[in-house]
mmCIF file of C-alpha atoms and ligand atoms in Angstrom:
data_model
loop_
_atom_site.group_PDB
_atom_site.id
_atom_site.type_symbol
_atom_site.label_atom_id
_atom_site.label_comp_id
_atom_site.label_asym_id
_atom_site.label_seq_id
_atom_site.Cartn_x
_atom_site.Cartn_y
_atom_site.Cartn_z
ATOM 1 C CA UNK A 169 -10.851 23.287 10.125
ATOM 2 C CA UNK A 170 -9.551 19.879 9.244
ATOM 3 C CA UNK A 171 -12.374 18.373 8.981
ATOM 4 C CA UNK A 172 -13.663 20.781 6.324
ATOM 5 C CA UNK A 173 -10.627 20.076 5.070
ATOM 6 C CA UNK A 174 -10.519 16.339 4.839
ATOM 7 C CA UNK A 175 -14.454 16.471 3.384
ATOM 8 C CA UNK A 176 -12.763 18.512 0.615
ATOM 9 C CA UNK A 177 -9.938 16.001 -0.339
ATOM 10 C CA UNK A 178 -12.659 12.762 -0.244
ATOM 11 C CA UNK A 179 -14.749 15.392 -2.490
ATOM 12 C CA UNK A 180 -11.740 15.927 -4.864
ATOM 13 C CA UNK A 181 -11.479 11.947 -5.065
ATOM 14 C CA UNK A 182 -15.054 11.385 -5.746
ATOM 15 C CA UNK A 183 -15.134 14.361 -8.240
ATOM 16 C CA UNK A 184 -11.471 12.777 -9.881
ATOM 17 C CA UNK A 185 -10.730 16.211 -9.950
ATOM 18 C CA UNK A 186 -7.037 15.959 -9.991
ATOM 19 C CA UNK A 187 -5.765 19.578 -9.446
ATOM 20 C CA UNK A 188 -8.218 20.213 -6.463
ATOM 21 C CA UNK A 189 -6.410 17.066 -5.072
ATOM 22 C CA UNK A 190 -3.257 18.401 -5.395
ATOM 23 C CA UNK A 191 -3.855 21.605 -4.182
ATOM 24 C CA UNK A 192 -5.318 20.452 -1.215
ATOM 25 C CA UNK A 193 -2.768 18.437 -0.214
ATOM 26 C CA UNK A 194 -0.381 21.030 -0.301
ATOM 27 C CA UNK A 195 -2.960 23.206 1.648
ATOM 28 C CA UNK A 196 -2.307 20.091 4.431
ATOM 29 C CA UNK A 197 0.958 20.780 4.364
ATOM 30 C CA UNK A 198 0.705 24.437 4.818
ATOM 31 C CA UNK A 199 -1.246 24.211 7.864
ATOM 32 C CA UNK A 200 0.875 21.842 9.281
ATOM 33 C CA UNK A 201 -1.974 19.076 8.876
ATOM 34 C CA UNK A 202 0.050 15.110 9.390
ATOM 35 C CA UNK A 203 0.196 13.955 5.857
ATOM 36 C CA UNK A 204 -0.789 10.519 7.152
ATOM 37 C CA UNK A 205 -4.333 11.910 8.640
ATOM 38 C CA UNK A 206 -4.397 13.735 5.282
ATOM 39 C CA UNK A 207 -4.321 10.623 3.168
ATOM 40 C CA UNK A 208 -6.507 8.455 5.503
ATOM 41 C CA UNK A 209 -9.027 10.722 7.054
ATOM 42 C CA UNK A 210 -9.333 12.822 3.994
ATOM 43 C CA UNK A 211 -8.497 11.102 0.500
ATOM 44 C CA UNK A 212 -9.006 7.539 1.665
ATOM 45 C CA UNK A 213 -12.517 8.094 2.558
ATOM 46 C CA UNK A 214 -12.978 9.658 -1.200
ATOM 47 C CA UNK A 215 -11.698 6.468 -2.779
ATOM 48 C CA UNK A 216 -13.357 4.238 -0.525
ATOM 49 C CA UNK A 217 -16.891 5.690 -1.341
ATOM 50 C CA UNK A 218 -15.492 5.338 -4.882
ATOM 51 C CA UNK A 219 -15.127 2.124 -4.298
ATOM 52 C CA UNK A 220 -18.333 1.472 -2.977
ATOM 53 C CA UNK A 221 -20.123 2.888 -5.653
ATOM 54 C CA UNK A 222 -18.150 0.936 -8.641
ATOM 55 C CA UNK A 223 -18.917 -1.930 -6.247
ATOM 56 C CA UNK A 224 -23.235 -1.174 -6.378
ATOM 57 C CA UNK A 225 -23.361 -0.124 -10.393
ATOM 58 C CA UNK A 226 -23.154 3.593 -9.522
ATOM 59 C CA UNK A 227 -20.151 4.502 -11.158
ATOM 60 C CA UNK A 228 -17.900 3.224 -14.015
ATOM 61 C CA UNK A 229 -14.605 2.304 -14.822
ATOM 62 C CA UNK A 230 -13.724 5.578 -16.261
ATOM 63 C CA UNK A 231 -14.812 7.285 -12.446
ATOM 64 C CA UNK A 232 -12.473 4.537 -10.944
ATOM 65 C CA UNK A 233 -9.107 5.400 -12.994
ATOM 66 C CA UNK A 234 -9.786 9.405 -12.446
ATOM 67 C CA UNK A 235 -10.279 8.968 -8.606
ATOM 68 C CA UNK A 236 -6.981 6.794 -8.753
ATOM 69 C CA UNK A 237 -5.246 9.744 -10.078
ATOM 70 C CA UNK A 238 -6.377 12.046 -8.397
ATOM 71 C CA UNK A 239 -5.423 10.254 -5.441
ATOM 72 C CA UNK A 240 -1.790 9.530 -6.788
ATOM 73 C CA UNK A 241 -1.143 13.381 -7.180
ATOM 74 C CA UNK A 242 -1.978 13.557 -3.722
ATOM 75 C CA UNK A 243 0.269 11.344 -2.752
ATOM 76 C CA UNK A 244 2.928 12.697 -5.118
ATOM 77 C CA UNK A 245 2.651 15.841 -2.897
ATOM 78 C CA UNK A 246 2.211 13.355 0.265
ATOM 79 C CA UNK A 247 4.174 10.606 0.380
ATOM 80 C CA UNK A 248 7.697 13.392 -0.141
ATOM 81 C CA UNK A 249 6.588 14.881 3.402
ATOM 82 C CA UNK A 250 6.157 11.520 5.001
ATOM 83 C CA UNK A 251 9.468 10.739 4.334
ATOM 84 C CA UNK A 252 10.837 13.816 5.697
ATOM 85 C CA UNK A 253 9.082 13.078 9.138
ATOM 86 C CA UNK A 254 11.019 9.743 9.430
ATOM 87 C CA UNK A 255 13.842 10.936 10.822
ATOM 88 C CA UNK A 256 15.137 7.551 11.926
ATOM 89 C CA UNK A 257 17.987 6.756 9.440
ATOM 90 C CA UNK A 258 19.264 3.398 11.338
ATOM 91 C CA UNK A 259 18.631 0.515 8.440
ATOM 92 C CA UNK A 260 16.417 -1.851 10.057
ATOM 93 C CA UNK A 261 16.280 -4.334 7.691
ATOM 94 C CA UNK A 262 15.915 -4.953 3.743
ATOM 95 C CA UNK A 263 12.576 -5.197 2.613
ATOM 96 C CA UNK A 264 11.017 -5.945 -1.258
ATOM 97 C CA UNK A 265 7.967 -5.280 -1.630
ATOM 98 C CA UNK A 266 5.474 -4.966 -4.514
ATOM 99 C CA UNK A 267 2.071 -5.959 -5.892
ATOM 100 C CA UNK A 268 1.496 -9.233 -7.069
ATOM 101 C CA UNK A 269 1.354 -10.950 -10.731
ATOM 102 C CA UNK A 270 -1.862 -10.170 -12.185
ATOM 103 C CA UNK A 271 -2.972 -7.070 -9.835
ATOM 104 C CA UNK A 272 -2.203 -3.304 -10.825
ATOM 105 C CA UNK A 273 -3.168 -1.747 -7.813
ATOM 106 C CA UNK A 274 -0.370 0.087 -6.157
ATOM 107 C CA UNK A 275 -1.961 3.104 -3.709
ATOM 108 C CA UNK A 276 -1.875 1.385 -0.896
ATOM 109 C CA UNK A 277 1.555 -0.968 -1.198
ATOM 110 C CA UNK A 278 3.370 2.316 -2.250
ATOM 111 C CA UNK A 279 2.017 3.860 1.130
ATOM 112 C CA UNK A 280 3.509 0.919 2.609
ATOM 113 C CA UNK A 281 6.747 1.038 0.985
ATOM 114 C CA UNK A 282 7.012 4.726 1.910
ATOM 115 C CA UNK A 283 5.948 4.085 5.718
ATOM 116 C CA UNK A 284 9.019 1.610 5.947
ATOM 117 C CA UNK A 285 11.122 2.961 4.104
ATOM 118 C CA UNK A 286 10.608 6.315 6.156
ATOM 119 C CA UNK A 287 11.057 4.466 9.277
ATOM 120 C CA UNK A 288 14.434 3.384 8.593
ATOM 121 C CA UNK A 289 14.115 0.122 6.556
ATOM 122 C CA UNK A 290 15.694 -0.119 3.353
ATOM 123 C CA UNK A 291 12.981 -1.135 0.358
ATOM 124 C CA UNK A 292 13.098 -2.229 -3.106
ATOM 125 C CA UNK A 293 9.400 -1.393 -4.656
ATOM 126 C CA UNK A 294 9.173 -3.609 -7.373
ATOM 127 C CA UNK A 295 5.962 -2.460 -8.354
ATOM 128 C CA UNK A 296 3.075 -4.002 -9.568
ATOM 129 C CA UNK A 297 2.330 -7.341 -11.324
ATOM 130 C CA UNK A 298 5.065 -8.410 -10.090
ATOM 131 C CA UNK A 299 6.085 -11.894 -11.327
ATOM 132 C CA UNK A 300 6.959 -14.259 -8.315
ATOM 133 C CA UNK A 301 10.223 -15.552 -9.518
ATOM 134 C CA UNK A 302 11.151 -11.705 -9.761
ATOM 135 C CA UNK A 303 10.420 -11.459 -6.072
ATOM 136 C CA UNK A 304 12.187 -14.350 -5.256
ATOM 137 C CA UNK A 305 15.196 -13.375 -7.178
ATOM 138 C CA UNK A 306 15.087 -9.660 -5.685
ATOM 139 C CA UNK A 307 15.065 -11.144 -2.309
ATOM 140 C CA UNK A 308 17.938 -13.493 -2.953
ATOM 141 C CA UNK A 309 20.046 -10.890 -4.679
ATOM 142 C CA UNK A 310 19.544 -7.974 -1.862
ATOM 143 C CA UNK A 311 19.639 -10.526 1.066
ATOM 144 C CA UNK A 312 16.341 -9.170 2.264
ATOM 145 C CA UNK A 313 14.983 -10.072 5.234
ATOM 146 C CA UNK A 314 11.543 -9.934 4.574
ATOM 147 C CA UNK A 315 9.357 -9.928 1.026
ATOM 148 C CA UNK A 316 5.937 -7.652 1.371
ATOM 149 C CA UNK A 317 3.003 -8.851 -0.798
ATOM 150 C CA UNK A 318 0.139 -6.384 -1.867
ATOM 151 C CA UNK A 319 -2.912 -7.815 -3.406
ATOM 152 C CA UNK A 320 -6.292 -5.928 -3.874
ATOM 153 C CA UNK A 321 -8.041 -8.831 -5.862
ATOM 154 C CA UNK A 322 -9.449 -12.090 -4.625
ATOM 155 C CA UNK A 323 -8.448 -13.536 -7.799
ATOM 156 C CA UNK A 324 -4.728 -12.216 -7.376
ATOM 157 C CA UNK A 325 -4.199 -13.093 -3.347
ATOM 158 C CA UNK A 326 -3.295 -16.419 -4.242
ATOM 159 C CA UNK A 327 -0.616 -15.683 -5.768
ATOM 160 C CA UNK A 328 0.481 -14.495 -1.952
ATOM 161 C CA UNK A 329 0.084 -18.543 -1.398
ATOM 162 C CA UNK A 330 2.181 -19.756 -4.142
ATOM 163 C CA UNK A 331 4.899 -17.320 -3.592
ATOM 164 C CA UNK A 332 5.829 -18.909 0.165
ATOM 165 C CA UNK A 333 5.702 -22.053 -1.991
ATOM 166 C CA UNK A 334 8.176 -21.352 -4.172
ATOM 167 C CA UNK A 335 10.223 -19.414 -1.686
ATOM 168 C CA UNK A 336 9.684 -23.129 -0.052
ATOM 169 C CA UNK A 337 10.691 -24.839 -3.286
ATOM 170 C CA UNK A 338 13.523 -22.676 -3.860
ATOM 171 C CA UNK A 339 14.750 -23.072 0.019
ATOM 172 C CA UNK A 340 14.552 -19.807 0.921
ATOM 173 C CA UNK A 341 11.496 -19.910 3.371
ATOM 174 C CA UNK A 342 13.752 -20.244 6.203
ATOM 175 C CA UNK A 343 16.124 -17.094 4.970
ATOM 176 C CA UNK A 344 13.067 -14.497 5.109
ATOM 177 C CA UNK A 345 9.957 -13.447 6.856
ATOM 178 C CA UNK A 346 6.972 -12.897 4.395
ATOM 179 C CA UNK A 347 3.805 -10.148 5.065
ATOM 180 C CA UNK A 348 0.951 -9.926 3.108
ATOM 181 C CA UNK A 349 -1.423 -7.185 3.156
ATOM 182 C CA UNK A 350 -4.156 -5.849 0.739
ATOM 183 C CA UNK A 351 -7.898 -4.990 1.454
ATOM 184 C CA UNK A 352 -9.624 -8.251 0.594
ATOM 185 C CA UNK A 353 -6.533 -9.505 2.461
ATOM 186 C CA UNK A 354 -7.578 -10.426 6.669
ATOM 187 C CA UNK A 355 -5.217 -11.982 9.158
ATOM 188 C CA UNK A 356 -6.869 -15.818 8.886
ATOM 189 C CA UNK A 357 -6.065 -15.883 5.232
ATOM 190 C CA UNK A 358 -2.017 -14.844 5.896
ATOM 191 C CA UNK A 359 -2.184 -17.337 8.879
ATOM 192 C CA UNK A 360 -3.935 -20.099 6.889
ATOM 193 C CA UNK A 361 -1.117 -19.698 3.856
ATOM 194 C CA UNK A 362 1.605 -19.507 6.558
ATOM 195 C CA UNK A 363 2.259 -16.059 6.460
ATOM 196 C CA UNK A 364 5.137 -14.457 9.171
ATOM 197 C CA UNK A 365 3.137 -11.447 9.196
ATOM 198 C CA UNK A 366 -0.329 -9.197 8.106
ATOM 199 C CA UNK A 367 -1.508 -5.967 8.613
ATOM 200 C CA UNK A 368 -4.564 -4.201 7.907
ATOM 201 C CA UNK A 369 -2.790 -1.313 7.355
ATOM 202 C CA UNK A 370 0.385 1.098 6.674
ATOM 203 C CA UNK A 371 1.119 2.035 10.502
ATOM 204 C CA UNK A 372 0.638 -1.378 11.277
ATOM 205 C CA UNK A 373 3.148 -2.768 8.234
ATOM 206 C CA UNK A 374 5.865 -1.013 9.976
ATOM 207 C CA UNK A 375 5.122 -1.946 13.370
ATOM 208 C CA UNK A 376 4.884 -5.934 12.112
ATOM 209 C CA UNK A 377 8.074 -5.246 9.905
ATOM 210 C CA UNK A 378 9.212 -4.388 12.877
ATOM 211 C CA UNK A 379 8.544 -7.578 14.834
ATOM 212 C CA UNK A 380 9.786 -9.864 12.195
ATOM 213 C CA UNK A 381 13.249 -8.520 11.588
ATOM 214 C CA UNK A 382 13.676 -8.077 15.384
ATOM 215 C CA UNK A 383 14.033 -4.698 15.867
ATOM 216 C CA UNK A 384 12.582 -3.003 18.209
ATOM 217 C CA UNK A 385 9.269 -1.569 18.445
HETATM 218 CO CO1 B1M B 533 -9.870 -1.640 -8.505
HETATM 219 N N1 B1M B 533 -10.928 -2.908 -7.467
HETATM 220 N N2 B1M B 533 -10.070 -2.775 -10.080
HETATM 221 N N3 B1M B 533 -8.951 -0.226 -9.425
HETATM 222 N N4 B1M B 533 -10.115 -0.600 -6.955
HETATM 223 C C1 B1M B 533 -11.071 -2.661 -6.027
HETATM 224 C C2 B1M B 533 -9.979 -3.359 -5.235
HETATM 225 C C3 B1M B 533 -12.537 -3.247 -5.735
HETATM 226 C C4 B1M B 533 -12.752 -3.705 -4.283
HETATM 227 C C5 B1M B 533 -13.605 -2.203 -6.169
HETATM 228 C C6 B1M B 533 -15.018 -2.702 -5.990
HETATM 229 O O1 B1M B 533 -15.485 -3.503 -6.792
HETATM 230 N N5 B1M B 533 -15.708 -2.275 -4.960
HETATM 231 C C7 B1M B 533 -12.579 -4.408 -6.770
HETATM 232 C C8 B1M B 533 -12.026 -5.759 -6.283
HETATM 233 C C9 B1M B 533 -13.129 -6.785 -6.049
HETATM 234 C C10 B1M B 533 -12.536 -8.056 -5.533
HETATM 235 O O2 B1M B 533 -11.645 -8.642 -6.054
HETATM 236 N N6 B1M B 533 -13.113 -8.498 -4.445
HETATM 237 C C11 B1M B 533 -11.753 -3.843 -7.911
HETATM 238 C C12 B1M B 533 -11.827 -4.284 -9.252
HETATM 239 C C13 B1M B 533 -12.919 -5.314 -9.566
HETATM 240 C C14 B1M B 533 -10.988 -3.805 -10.273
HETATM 241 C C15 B1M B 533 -10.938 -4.227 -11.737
HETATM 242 C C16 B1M B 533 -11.057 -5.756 -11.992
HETATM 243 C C17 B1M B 533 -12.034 -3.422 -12.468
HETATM 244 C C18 B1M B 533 -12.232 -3.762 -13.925
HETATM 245 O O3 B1M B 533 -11.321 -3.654 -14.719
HETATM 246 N N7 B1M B 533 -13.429 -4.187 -14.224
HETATM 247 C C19 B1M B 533 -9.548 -3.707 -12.181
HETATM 248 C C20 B1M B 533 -8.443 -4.742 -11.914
HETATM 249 C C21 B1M B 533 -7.139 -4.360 -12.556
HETATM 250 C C22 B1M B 533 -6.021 -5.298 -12.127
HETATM 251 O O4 B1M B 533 -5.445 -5.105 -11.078
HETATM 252 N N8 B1M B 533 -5.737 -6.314 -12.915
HETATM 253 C C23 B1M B 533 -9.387 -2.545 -11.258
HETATM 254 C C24 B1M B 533 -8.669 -1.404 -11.571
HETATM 255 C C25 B1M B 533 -8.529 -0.304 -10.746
HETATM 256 C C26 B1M B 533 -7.865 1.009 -11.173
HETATM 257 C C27 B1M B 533 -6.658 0.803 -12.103
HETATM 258 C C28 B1M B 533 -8.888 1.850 -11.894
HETATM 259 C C29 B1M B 533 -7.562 1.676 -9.769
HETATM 260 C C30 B1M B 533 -6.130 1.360 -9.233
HETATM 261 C C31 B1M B 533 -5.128 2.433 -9.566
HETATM 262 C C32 B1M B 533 -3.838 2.251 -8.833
HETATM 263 O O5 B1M B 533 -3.717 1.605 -7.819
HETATM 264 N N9 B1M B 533 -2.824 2.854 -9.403
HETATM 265 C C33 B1M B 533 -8.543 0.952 -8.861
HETATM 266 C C34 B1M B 533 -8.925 1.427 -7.576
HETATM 267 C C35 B1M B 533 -8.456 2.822 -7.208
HETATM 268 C C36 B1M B 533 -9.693 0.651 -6.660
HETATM 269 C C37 B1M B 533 -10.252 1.054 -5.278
HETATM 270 C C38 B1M B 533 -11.417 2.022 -5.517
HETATM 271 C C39 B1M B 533 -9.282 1.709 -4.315
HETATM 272 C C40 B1M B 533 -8.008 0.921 -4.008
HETATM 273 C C41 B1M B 533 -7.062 1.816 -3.217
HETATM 274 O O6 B1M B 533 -6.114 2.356 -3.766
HETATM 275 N N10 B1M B 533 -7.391 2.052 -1.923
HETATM 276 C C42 B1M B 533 -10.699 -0.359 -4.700
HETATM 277 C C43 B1M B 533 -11.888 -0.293 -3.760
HETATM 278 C C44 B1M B 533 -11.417 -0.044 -2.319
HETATM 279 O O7 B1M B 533 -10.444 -0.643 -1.872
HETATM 280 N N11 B1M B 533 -12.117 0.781 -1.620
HETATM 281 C C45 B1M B 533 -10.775 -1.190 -5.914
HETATM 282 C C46 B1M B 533 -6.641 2.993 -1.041
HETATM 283 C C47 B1M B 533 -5.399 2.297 -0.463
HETATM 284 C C48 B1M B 533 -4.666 3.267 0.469
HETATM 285 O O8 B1M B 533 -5.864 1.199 0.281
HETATM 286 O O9 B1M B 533 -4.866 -0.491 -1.341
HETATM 287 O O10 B1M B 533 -6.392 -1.242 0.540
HETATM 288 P P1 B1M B 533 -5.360 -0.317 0.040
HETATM 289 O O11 B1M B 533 -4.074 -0.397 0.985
HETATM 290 C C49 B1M B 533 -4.143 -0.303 2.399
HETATM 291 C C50 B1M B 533 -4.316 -1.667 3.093
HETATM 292 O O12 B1M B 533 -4.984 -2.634 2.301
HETATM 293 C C51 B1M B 533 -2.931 -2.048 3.488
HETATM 294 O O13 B1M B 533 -2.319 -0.800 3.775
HETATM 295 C C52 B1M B 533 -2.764 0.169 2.824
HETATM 296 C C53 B1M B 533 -2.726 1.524 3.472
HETATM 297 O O14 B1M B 533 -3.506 1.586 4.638
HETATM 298 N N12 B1M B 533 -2.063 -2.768 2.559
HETATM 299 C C54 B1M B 533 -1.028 -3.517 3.046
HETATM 300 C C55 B1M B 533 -2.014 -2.788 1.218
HETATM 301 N N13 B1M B 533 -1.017 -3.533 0.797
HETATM 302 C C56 B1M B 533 -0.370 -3.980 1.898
HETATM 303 C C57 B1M B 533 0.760 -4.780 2.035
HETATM 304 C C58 B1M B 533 1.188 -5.088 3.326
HETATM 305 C C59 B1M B 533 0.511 -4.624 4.452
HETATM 306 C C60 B1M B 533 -0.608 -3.831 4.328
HETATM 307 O O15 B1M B 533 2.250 -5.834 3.565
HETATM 308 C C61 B1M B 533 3.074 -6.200 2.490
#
């Protein structure tokens, strides 16, 4: 049944037929489905093959931007129901998090900002392009105790670099934990920039998030 299911939503993606997407998702819901297997057993697999084929020539810019919204009124029907589940309302710890300068791509950071923030830290999404003196004047301002950096391009992960440098600069490095994430994004890359913490992934975010503030697991 789910997996029927879960073909259907990657379909919807590929297809960037938005109110398919939508309606499916709410299906999920219906039928008691875990909104998290929803979006990465079902939708995720639709933009990744999207993905794939922008990457080869097969399909176009135009394919790209209607699978992303499809995807987002997914989520918009999602992302409500995930929150619901985390019941945990003890604040963990502050977190801002956004996308970085130069990069627009906000599915998967938003996923991560909902997966904390639904397991009981308080976040400030700052979006995306987000300018790197705005995240290091967020952080300062809200005390946070740890800045999350999203970047989907290998021209814009740098800028995950040259933010702990001016968090260094500023003398702040010591006053929060930084985790990078992002596909293009692996766990060498946040070690060799002198990342606290990386994750491949949402479920993981929250577990590392986790780890750095010192809560427990
Ligand atoms: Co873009 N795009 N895109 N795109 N896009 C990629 C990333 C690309 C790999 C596609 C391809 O060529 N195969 C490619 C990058 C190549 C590279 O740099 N190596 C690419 C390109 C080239 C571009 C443009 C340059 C295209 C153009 O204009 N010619 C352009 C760049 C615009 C810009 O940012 N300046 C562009 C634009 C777009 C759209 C606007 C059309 C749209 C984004 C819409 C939106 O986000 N609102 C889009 C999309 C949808 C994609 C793909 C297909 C899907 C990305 C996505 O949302 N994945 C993507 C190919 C792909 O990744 N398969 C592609 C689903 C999401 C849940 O996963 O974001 O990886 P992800 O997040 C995961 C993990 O990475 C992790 O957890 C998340 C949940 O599991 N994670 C973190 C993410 N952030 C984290 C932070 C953490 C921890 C974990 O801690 C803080």
């Amino acid at each position: 049944m789910s997996k029927e299911l879960f073909e259907a939503m990657a379909q919807s993606i590929i297809d960037g037929e938005e109110e398919d997407a939508v309606e499916l998702a709410q299906q999920a819901i219906e039928q008691g489905v875990d909104p998290l297997d929803a979006i990465n057993q079902g939708f995720v697999v639709g933009l990744d093959e999207v993905g794939a084929q922008f990457g080869c020539g097969e399909m176009f810019l135009p394919d790209l931007v209607l699978a992303a919204e499809s995807m987002k009124a997914a989520m918009s029907v999602l992302e409500p129901e995930l929150t619901k589940r985390g019941a945990a309302r003890q604040v963990l710890g502050t977190v801002v998090i956004g996308t970085v300068e130069g990069d627009i791509h906000d599915i998967g950071k938003t996923l991560v900002a909902t997966m904390l923030s639904a397991s009981g830290f308080k976040v400030y999404d700052l979006g995306v392009d987000v300018s790197l003196q705005t995240f290091v004047d967020k952080a300062s301002e809200v005390e946070a105790n740890l800045i999350g950096l999203s970047a989907l391009l290998t021209t814009t992960m740098v800028k995950q670099k040259t933010l702990i440098e001016s968090l260094e600069e500023a003398g702040l490095r010591s006053k929060v934990k930084v985790m990078v994430g992002g596909a293009p994004v692996t766990r060498s890359w946040a070690e060799e920039i002198g990342a606290d913490g990386y994750s491949e992934d949402a479920i993981g975010a929250v577990s590392v998030a986790k780890g750095l503030v010192g809560a427990q697991r």
